[in-house]
Amino acid sequence: MALRTEDFDLLADVEALLGDVRRWSEHLPDWPASRACEILTQRLAQRADHLRVRLEAPLIVATLGGTGTGKSTLVNALVGEEVTVAGRQRPTTRRPMFICQPRVTPEMVGIDPQAVEVVQRDVPALRDLVLVDCPDPDTSETAGDEQLAATNLGRLRALLPHCDVLLVTATQQKYRSARVLDELATAAAGAKLVFVQTHADTESDIREDWRGVLGEHYEVGAMFLVDSPQALADARAGLAPRGEFGRLVELLQGSLARSAAKRIRRSNLLELIDETLAACAQRWDAGLPPVVQLEAALAEQRAQLNARLVEQTRDELLANRRLWEDRLLTEVAGRWGFSPFAVVLRGYQGIGQLIGGAALWRVRTPVQMALWGAATGWRTWQRDRRRRYAEAGTDRAVALAWDDAQLRTAAIIVDGYATEAGGPRVATAPAALQAEAAMAGNAFVQSTATQLQTLISRLAEGHARWTVRGIYELLLAAMVVLILFRAGKNFFYDSWLATEPSPVLGSDFFLHAGFWLLVWCGVLLAMFTGRLRRGLQREILGVCESWRTGNSGAMLFARVEDHCRQLHRSRRELEQLQARTTLLTAHLADPDARLGGKRTTASLAGPATSEVNS
């Protein structure tokens, strides 16, 4: 039967989802849970390939049940003749029986013909179905991993991924079998389930109790209570199927035949994708707590290193007042122009530039670099730094914001958490630590110098207002006017016009006047710079407090942080894939309400056996 347009659309959506799952698994960060997820998605791809192979093939219906639950007898009843040997108390079926019409072969549905015994019958019951009588999962056979494939259990596990519908058989004695339930949990992902209680002629109805056993992990659907020997006898007598067995035949040979097979396979594939993604999420979430602890340890160590750097910065900012005071005076003088007190400030600032230039050769830490950069200009500092590096080599001590002991202690702590989280270990070699510290130190220098420059500009603007400027200009002008008045009065009045003329003041007067003018300028400068110093100290302490909440060590242990970030990003991508799977499942109509299936793993209260575990 040809595929319809909506079939192609849904297949395209499912194929796109599978492709995205594969790409997600291929780009996972190196992590233990990632490797488990890669195995899960690889097996998902294999199962998807099996489904593609049999997309147009008949529906594969297999039996699954414990020893003596009547699987072979049920198969004979469905076919209408004895095609497989039945036995109640021993594992009669050792090699899977592949029962089909003559036009069908195991290769058509992706099954190795050497792994099954093919029985071909040209009967109406097999028109749209292939029946597989599987080995018993609760056999007493034992084998190692190498010999498992040759056992009943190995043959069963190799065959079940190829099946679309499982006829789960049980009896009053076997419906609670732990071994069978384990194999059912493994096989149920990617298959629809039909639950059948056999031996209706000799046993009580245990379907309600069986439903309670299965209800936690499975959507049970309809349950059938059948008498397989009587059904086979009716078929041989030419009678139509009747009772519970008749309803089972109608489900398998009517409702699930033809186009329903495609819906079942699409539904099975989506369930398989959901099961795989849920298993990946379970492994991912199990490994995340150590990663969260690693991130907390990383943040704690960075905070401690940041606190040390802030303390060092604050102390050096307060100890090197002359540098930032000189830069602030330069800003203020530039805004005042060439007024008398501005000239005094420029002279004082010229001396400061000489001191600042000499201080450059004593720069040894990022804080001192930032101070000098704020005092004399960032470009000048960069140019001079390149020249000094070229002459003396890369002086790592200049770029280090922390000493080796602090860095190595933090690296050892982060290293321990990274090992527990399964992430990349921190490179604790001195050269690697110094390189990271150099990058962090240079970034801190640039940020600090920029903030200091902004702070100085803001303070300069406040101190250049006329309400402040006028006071100092007036006080300086008063001293100058007083000296000029005294000299003018002596020259014009005391020596000429006075009744008793006095001699003209000599050079001693002007020397003393100059001295006291300098003293007065010094007093005014002390008043003004003290005002600047107090304001700037408040601002410096405030900006240092703001640095405490910053992250000056963001470039330290960047590889570890990037690994953690990739893990969280991959987890979010996994959630998106799960959401898409849920949406596609909701758009796919239920092939038949009587079919059962495994509940999605995310909704289960307890873990179930996964395909990978087996």
PDB file of C-alpha atoms in Angstrom, residues 221-426:
ATOM      1  CA  GLY A 221      -4.830  -1.560  26.866  1.00  0.00           C
ATOM      2  CA  ALA A 222      -7.021  -4.617  26.319  1.00  0.00           C
ATOM      3  CA  MET A 223      -6.295  -8.007  27.841  1.00  0.00           C
ATOM      4  CA  PHE A 224      -7.482 -11.249  26.295  1.00  0.00           C
ATOM      5  CA  LEU A 225      -8.336 -14.531  28.036  1.00  0.00           C
ATOM      6  CA  VAL A 226      -8.065 -17.315  25.425  1.00  0.00           C
ATOM      7  CA  ASP A 227      -8.233 -21.082  25.175  1.00  0.00           C
ATOM      8  CA  SER A 228      -5.667 -21.729  22.431  1.00  0.00           C
ATOM      9  CA  PRO A 229      -6.233 -25.522  22.024  1.00  0.00           C
ATOM     10  CA  GLN A 230      -9.986 -24.966  21.599  1.00  0.00           C
ATOM     11  CA  ALA A 231      -9.329 -22.151  19.108  1.00  0.00           C
ATOM     12  CA  LEU A 232      -7.034 -24.449  17.074  1.00  0.00           C
ATOM     13  CA  ALA A 233      -9.666 -27.187  17.148  1.00  0.00           C
ATOM     14  CA  ASP A 234     -12.291 -24.680  15.902  1.00  0.00           C
ATOM     15  CA  ALA A 235     -10.006 -23.648  13.060  1.00  0.00           C
ATOM     16  CA  ARG A 236      -9.435 -27.241  12.030  1.00  0.00           C
ATOM     17  CA  ALA A 237     -13.184 -27.768  12.095  1.00  0.00           C
ATOM     18  CA  GLY A 238     -13.691 -24.740   9.830  1.00  0.00           C
ATOM     19  CA  LEU A 239     -15.386 -22.674  12.536  1.00  0.00           C
ATOM     20  CA  ALA A 240     -14.905 -18.923  12.769  1.00  0.00           C
ATOM     21  CA  PRO A 241     -12.922 -17.614  15.765  1.00  0.00           C
ATOM     22  CA  ARG A 242     -15.165 -16.857  18.705  1.00  0.00           C
ATOM     23  CA  GLY A 243     -15.123 -15.236  22.142  1.00  0.00           C
ATOM     24  CA  GLU A 244     -11.961 -13.549  23.420  1.00  0.00           C
ATOM     25  CA  PHE A 245      -9.888 -15.345  20.807  1.00  0.00           C
ATOM     26  CA  GLY A 246     -12.119 -13.963  18.053  1.00  0.00           C
ATOM     27  CA  ARG A 247     -11.569 -10.432  19.321  1.00  0.00           C
ATOM     28  CA  LEU A 248      -7.801 -11.043  19.392  1.00  0.00           C
ATOM     29  CA  VAL A 249      -7.871 -12.301  15.784  1.00  0.00           C
ATOM     30  CA  GLU A 250      -9.926  -9.272  14.727  1.00  0.00           C
ATOM     31  CA  LEU A 251      -7.353  -6.967  16.331  1.00  0.00           C
ATOM     32  CA  LEU A 252      -4.338  -8.630  14.706  1.00  0.00           C
ATOM     33  CA  GLN A 253      -5.709  -9.523  11.302  1.00  0.00           C
ATOM     34  CA  GLY A 254      -8.168  -6.654  10.888  1.00  0.00           C
ATOM     35  CA  SER A 255      -7.419  -3.450  12.812  1.00  0.00           C
ATOM     36  CA  LEU A 256      -3.633  -3.798  12.732  1.00  0.00           C
ATOM     37  CA  ALA A 257      -3.262  -4.978   9.167  1.00  0.00           C
ATOM     38  CA  ARG A 258      -2.533  -2.870   6.087  1.00  0.00           C
ATOM     39  CA  SER A 259      -2.101   0.858   6.763  1.00  0.00           C
ATOM     40  CA  ALA A 260      -2.209   0.385  10.547  1.00  0.00           C
ATOM     41  CA  ALA A 261       1.189  -1.300  10.304  1.00  0.00           C
ATOM     42  CA  LYS A 262       2.772   1.988   9.172  1.00  0.00           C
ATOM     43  CA  ARG A 263       1.198   3.876  12.050  1.00  0.00           C
ATOM     44  CA  ILE A 264       2.375   1.235  14.489  1.00  0.00           C
ATOM     45  CA  ARG A 265       5.935   1.432  13.216  1.00  0.00           C
ATOM     46  CA  ARG A 266       5.962   5.225  13.346  1.00  0.00           C
ATOM     47  CA  SER A 267       4.546   5.101  16.853  1.00  0.00           C
ATOM     48  CA  ASN A 268       7.095   2.463  17.865  1.00  0.00           C
ATOM     49  CA  LEU A 269       9.946   4.562  16.486  1.00  0.00           C
ATOM     50  CA  LEU A 270       8.808   7.644  18.370  1.00  0.00           C
ATOM     51  CA  GLU A 271       8.489   5.608  21.550  1.00  0.00           C
ATOM     52  CA  LEU A 272      11.996   4.305  20.979  1.00  0.00           C
ATOM     53  CA  ILE A 273      13.314   7.841  20.478  1.00  0.00           C
ATOM     54  CA  ASP A 274      11.536   8.972  23.627  1.00  0.00           C
ATOM     55  CA  GLU A 275      12.950   6.009  25.562  1.00  0.00           C
ATOM     56  CA  THR A 276      16.477   6.749  24.327  1.00  0.00           C
ATOM     57  CA  LEU A 277      16.285  10.462  25.113  1.00  0.00           C
ATOM     58  CA  ALA A 278      14.826   9.749  28.551  1.00  0.00           C
ATOM     59  CA  ALA A 279      17.684   7.317  29.257  1.00  0.00           C
ATOM     60  CA  CYS A 280      20.169   9.967  28.128  1.00  0.00           C
ATOM     61  CA  ALA A 281      18.507  12.539  30.387  1.00  0.00           C
ATOM     62  CA  GLN A 282      18.635  10.122  33.311  1.00  0.00           C
ATOM     63  CA  ARG A 283      22.362   9.561  32.862  1.00  0.00           C
ATOM     64  CA  TRP A 284      22.978  13.261  32.277  1.00  0.00           C
ATOM     65  CA  ASP A 285      21.098  14.306  35.401  1.00  0.00           C
ATOM     66  CA  ALA A 286      22.885  11.651  37.464  1.00  0.00           C
ATOM     67  CA  GLY A 287      26.227  13.174  36.476  1.00  0.00           C
ATOM     68  CA  LEU A 288      25.286  16.840  36.915  1.00  0.00           C
ATOM     69  CA  PRO A 289      25.499  17.204  40.745  1.00  0.00           C
ATOM     70  CA  PRO A 290      29.326  16.937  40.733  1.00  0.00           C
ATOM     71  CA  VAL A 291      29.360  19.476  37.888  1.00  0.00           C
ATOM     72  CA  VAL A 292      27.269  21.868  39.972  1.00  0.00           C
ATOM     73  CA  GLN A 293      29.718  21.373  42.849  1.00  0.00           C
ATOM     74  CA  LEU A 294      32.582  22.089  40.460  1.00  0.00           C
ATOM     75  CA  GLU A 295      30.931  25.325  39.355  1.00  0.00           C
ATOM     76  CA  ALA A 296      30.412  26.325  42.990  1.00  0.00           C
ATOM     77  CA  ALA A 297      34.061  25.579  43.801  1.00  0.00           C
ATOM     78  CA  LEU A 298      35.170  27.500  40.727  1.00  0.00           C
ATOM     79  CA  ALA A 299      33.069  30.510  41.730  1.00  0.00           C
ATOM     80  CA  GLU A 300      34.389  30.320  45.301  1.00  0.00           C
ATOM     81  CA  GLN A 301      38.039  30.224  44.238  1.00  0.00           C
ATOM     82  CA  ARG A 302      37.528  33.069  41.783  1.00  0.00           C
ATOM     83  CA  ALA A 303      35.761  35.071  44.479  1.00  0.00           C
ATOM     84  CA  GLN A 304      38.676  34.539  46.854  1.00  0.00           C
ATOM     85  CA  LEU A 305      41.225  35.524  44.214  1.00  0.00           C
ATOM     86  CA  ASN A 306      39.067  38.499  43.279  1.00  0.00           C
ATOM     87  CA  ALA A 307      38.876  39.575  46.947  1.00  0.00           C
ATOM     88  CA  ARG A 308      42.653  39.420  47.256  1.00  0.00           C
ATOM     89  CA  LEU A 309      43.083  41.460  44.107  1.00  0.00           C
ATOM     90  CA  VAL A 310      40.542  44.044  45.254  1.00  0.00           C
ATOM     91  CA  GLU A 311      42.335  44.383  48.599  1.00  0.00           C
ATOM     92  CA  GLN A 312      45.654  44.777  46.814  1.00  0.00           C
ATOM     93  CA  THR A 313      44.132  47.310  44.429  1.00  0.00           C
ATOM     94  CA  ARG A 314      42.596  49.364  47.214  1.00  0.00           C
ATOM     95  CA  ASP A 315      45.816  49.446  49.212  1.00  0.00           C
ATOM     96  CA  GLU A 316      47.882  50.492  46.217  1.00  0.00           C
ATOM     97  CA  LEU A 317      45.358  53.079  45.109  1.00  0.00           C
ATOM     98  CA  LEU A 318      45.452  54.652  48.561  1.00  0.00           C
ATOM     99  CA  ALA A 319      49.244  54.352  48.834  1.00  0.00           C
ATOM    100  CA  ASN A 320      49.935  55.915  45.428  1.00  0.00           C
ATOM    101  CA  ARG A 321      47.879  59.056  45.885  1.00  0.00           C
ATOM    102  CA  ARG A 322      50.363  61.207  44.007  1.00  0.00           C
ATOM    103  CA  LEU A 323      49.676  59.455  40.728  1.00  0.00           C
ATOM    104  CA  TRP A 324      45.901  59.790  40.659  1.00  0.00           C
ATOM    105  CA  GLU A 325      46.044  63.201  42.343  1.00  0.00           C
ATOM    106  CA  ASP A 326      48.314  64.435  39.561  1.00  0.00           C
ATOM    107  CA  ARG A 327      45.917  63.141  36.893  1.00  0.00           C
ATOM    108  CA  LEU A 328      42.985  64.827  38.617  1.00  0.00           C
ATOM    109  CA  LEU A 329      44.890  68.102  38.859  1.00  0.00           C
ATOM    110  CA  THR A 330      45.635  67.883  35.149  1.00  0.00           C
ATOM    111  CA  GLU A 331      41.944  67.452  34.372  1.00  0.00           C
ATOM    112  CA  VAL A 332      40.946  70.353  36.639  1.00  0.00           C
ATOM    113  CA  ALA A 333      43.643  72.688  35.306  1.00  0.00           C
ATOM    114  CA  GLY A 334      42.665  71.865  31.751  1.00  0.00           C
ATOM    115  CA  ARG A 335      39.079  72.843  32.500  1.00  0.00           C
ATOM    116  CA  TRP A 336      40.061  76.095  34.252  1.00  0.00           C
ATOM    117  CA  GLY A 337      42.127  77.474  31.378  1.00  0.00           C
ATOM    118  CA  PHE A 338      44.785  80.094  32.267  1.00  0.00           C
ATOM    119  CA  SER A 339      43.404  81.817  35.347  1.00  0.00           C
ATOM    120  CA  PRO A 340      45.878  82.654  38.161  1.00  0.00           C
ATOM    121  CA  PHE A 341      45.173  79.627  40.288  1.00  0.00           C
ATOM    122  CA  ALA A 342      45.108  77.411  37.159  1.00  0.00           C
ATOM    123  CA  VAL A 343      48.670  78.559  36.441  1.00  0.00           C
ATOM    124  CA  VAL A 344      49.634  77.506  39.966  1.00  0.00           C
ATOM    125  CA  LEU A 345      47.982  74.123  39.405  1.00  0.00           C
ATOM    126  CA  ARG A 346      49.822  73.648  36.102  1.00  0.00           C
ATOM    127  CA  GLY A 347      53.157  74.380  37.743  1.00  0.00           C
ATOM    128  CA  TYR A 348      52.424  71.935  40.525  1.00  0.00           C
ATOM    129  CA  GLN A 349      51.179  69.373  38.001  1.00  0.00           C
ATOM    130  CA  GLY A 350      54.387  69.720  35.976  1.00  0.00           C
ATOM    131  CA  ILE A 351      56.342  68.523  38.977  1.00  0.00           C
ATOM    132  CA  GLY A 352      53.862  65.639  39.282  1.00  0.00           C
ATOM    133  CA  GLN A 353      54.511  64.565  35.706  1.00  0.00           C
ATOM    134  CA  LEU A 354      58.209  64.244  36.450  1.00  0.00           C
ATOM    135  CA  ILE A 355      57.402  62.123  39.480  1.00  0.00           C
ATOM    136  CA  GLY A 356      54.916  60.026  37.487  1.00  0.00           C
ATOM    137  CA  GLY A 357      57.456  59.426  34.707  1.00  0.00           C
ATOM    138  CA  ALA A 358      59.978  58.219  37.276  1.00  0.00           C
ATOM    139  CA  ALA A 359      57.295  55.993  38.855  1.00  0.00           C
ATOM    140  CA  LEU A 360      56.831  54.130  35.561  1.00  0.00           C
ATOM    141  CA  TRP A 361      60.103  52.301  36.040  1.00  0.00           C
ATOM    142  CA  ARG A 362      58.864  50.943  39.378  1.00  0.00           C
ATOM    143  CA  VAL A 363      55.637  49.463  37.960  1.00  0.00           C
ATOM    144  CA  ARG A 364      55.448  45.757  38.841  1.00  0.00           C
ATOM    145  CA  THR A 365      51.756  44.882  39.279  1.00  0.00           C
ATOM    146  CA  PRO A 366      48.559  45.325  37.264  1.00  0.00           C
ATOM    147  CA  VAL A 367      47.272  47.757  39.882  1.00  0.00           C
ATOM    148  CA  GLN A 368      50.324  49.986  39.449  1.00  0.00           C
ATOM    149  CA  MET A 369      49.909  49.707  35.683  1.00  0.00           C
ATOM    150  CA  ALA A 370      46.301  50.825  35.977  1.00  0.00           C
ATOM    151  CA  LEU A 371      47.278  53.731  38.208  1.00  0.00           C
ATOM    152  CA  TRP A 372      50.051  54.839  35.902  1.00  0.00           C
ATOM    153  CA  GLY A 373      47.798  54.371  32.886  1.00  0.00           C
ATOM    154  CA  ALA A 374      45.120  56.540  34.478  1.00  0.00           C
ATOM    155  CA  ALA A 375      47.747  59.123  35.418  1.00  0.00           C
ATOM    156  CA  THR A 376      49.567  59.513  32.095  1.00  0.00           C
ATOM    157  CA  GLY A 377      47.317  58.008  29.433  1.00  0.00           C
ATOM    158  CA  TRP A 378      46.553  54.481  28.264  1.00  0.00           C
ATOM    159  CA  ARG A 379      48.231  54.765  24.867  1.00  0.00           C
ATOM    160  CA  THR A 380      51.453  56.046  26.357  1.00  0.00           C
ATOM    161  CA  TRP A 381      51.497  53.159  28.808  1.00  0.00           C
ATOM    162  CA  GLN A 382      50.829  50.594  26.073  1.00  0.00           C
ATOM    163  CA  ARG A 383      53.582  52.010  23.889  1.00  0.00           C
ATOM    164  CA  ASP A 384      56.065  52.089  26.733  1.00  0.00           C
ATOM    165  CA  ARG A 385      55.111  48.580  27.860  1.00  0.00           C
ATOM    166  CA  ARG A 386      55.799  47.179  24.399  1.00  0.00           C
ATOM    167  CA  ARG A 387      59.175  48.887  24.381  1.00  0.00           C
ATOM    168  CA  ARG A 388      60.075  47.533  27.800  1.00  0.00           C
ATOM    169  CA  TYR A 389      58.972  43.999  26.856  1.00  0.00           C
ATOM    170  CA  ALA A 390      61.057  44.163  23.708  1.00  0.00           C
ATOM    171  CA  GLU A 391      64.111  45.224  25.698  1.00  0.00           C
ATOM    172  CA  ALA A 392      63.778  42.974  28.738  1.00  0.00           C
ATOM    173  CA  GLY A 393      61.713  40.049  27.407  1.00  0.00           C
ATOM    174  CA  THR A 394      58.236  39.159  28.603  1.00  0.00           C
ATOM    175  CA  ASP A 395      58.449  40.009  32.259  1.00  0.00           C
ATOM    176  CA  ARG A 396      55.694  37.751  33.579  1.00  0.00           C
ATOM    177  CA  ALA A 397      55.864  39.293  36.997  1.00  0.00           C
ATOM    178  CA  VAL A 398      54.499  42.526  35.543  1.00  0.00           C
ATOM    179  CA  ALA A 399      51.330  40.810  34.300  1.00  0.00           C
ATOM    180  CA  LEU A 400      50.695  38.574  37.280  1.00  0.00           C
ATOM    181  CA  ALA A 401      47.806  39.655  39.483  1.00  0.00           C
ATOM    182  CA  TRP A 402      48.368  36.878  42.036  1.00  0.00           C
ATOM    183  CA  ASP A 403      51.409  35.057  43.332  1.00  0.00           C
ATOM    184  CA  ASP A 404      52.144  31.460  42.401  1.00  0.00           C
ATOM    185  CA  ALA A 405      51.098  30.055  45.778  1.00  0.00           C
ATOM    186  CA  GLN A 406      47.602  31.537  45.529  1.00  0.00           C
ATOM    187  CA  LEU A 407      47.126  30.299  41.981  1.00  0.00           C
ATOM    188  CA  ARG A 408      48.395  26.799  42.633  1.00  0.00           C
ATOM    189  CA  THR A 409      46.222  26.418  45.729  1.00  0.00           C
ATOM    190  CA  ALA A 410      43.120  27.430  43.761  1.00  0.00           C
ATOM    191  CA  ALA A 411      44.121  25.151  40.862  1.00  0.00           C
ATOM    192  CA  ILE A 412      44.527  22.113  43.138  1.00  0.00           C
ATOM    193  CA  ILE A 413      41.081  22.665  44.667  1.00  0.00           C
ATOM    194  CA  VAL A 414      39.387  23.109  41.283  1.00  0.00           C
ATOM    195  CA  ASP A 415      41.338  20.114  39.975  1.00  0.00           C
ATOM    196  CA  GLY A 416      39.846  17.856  42.625  1.00  0.00           C
ATOM    197  CA  TYR A 417      36.280  18.875  41.853  1.00  0.00           C
ATOM    198  CA  ALA A 418      36.921  18.569  38.096  1.00  0.00           C
ATOM    199  CA  THR A 419      38.139  14.998  38.589  1.00  0.00           C
ATOM    200  CA  GLU A 420      34.977  14.074  40.516  1.00  0.00           C
ATOM    201  CA  ALA A 421      32.803  15.680  37.837  1.00  0.00           C
ATOM    202  CA  GLY A 422      34.567  13.802  35.034  1.00  0.00           C
ATOM    203  CA  GLY A 423      35.581  17.033  33.329  1.00  0.00           C
ATOM    204  CA  PRO A 424      38.949  18.265  32.057  1.00  0.00           C
ATOM    205  CA  ARG A 425      41.563  18.725  34.744  1.00  0.00           C
ATOM    206  CA  VAL A 426      43.148  22.119  35.273  1.00  0.00           C
TER     207      VAL A 426
END
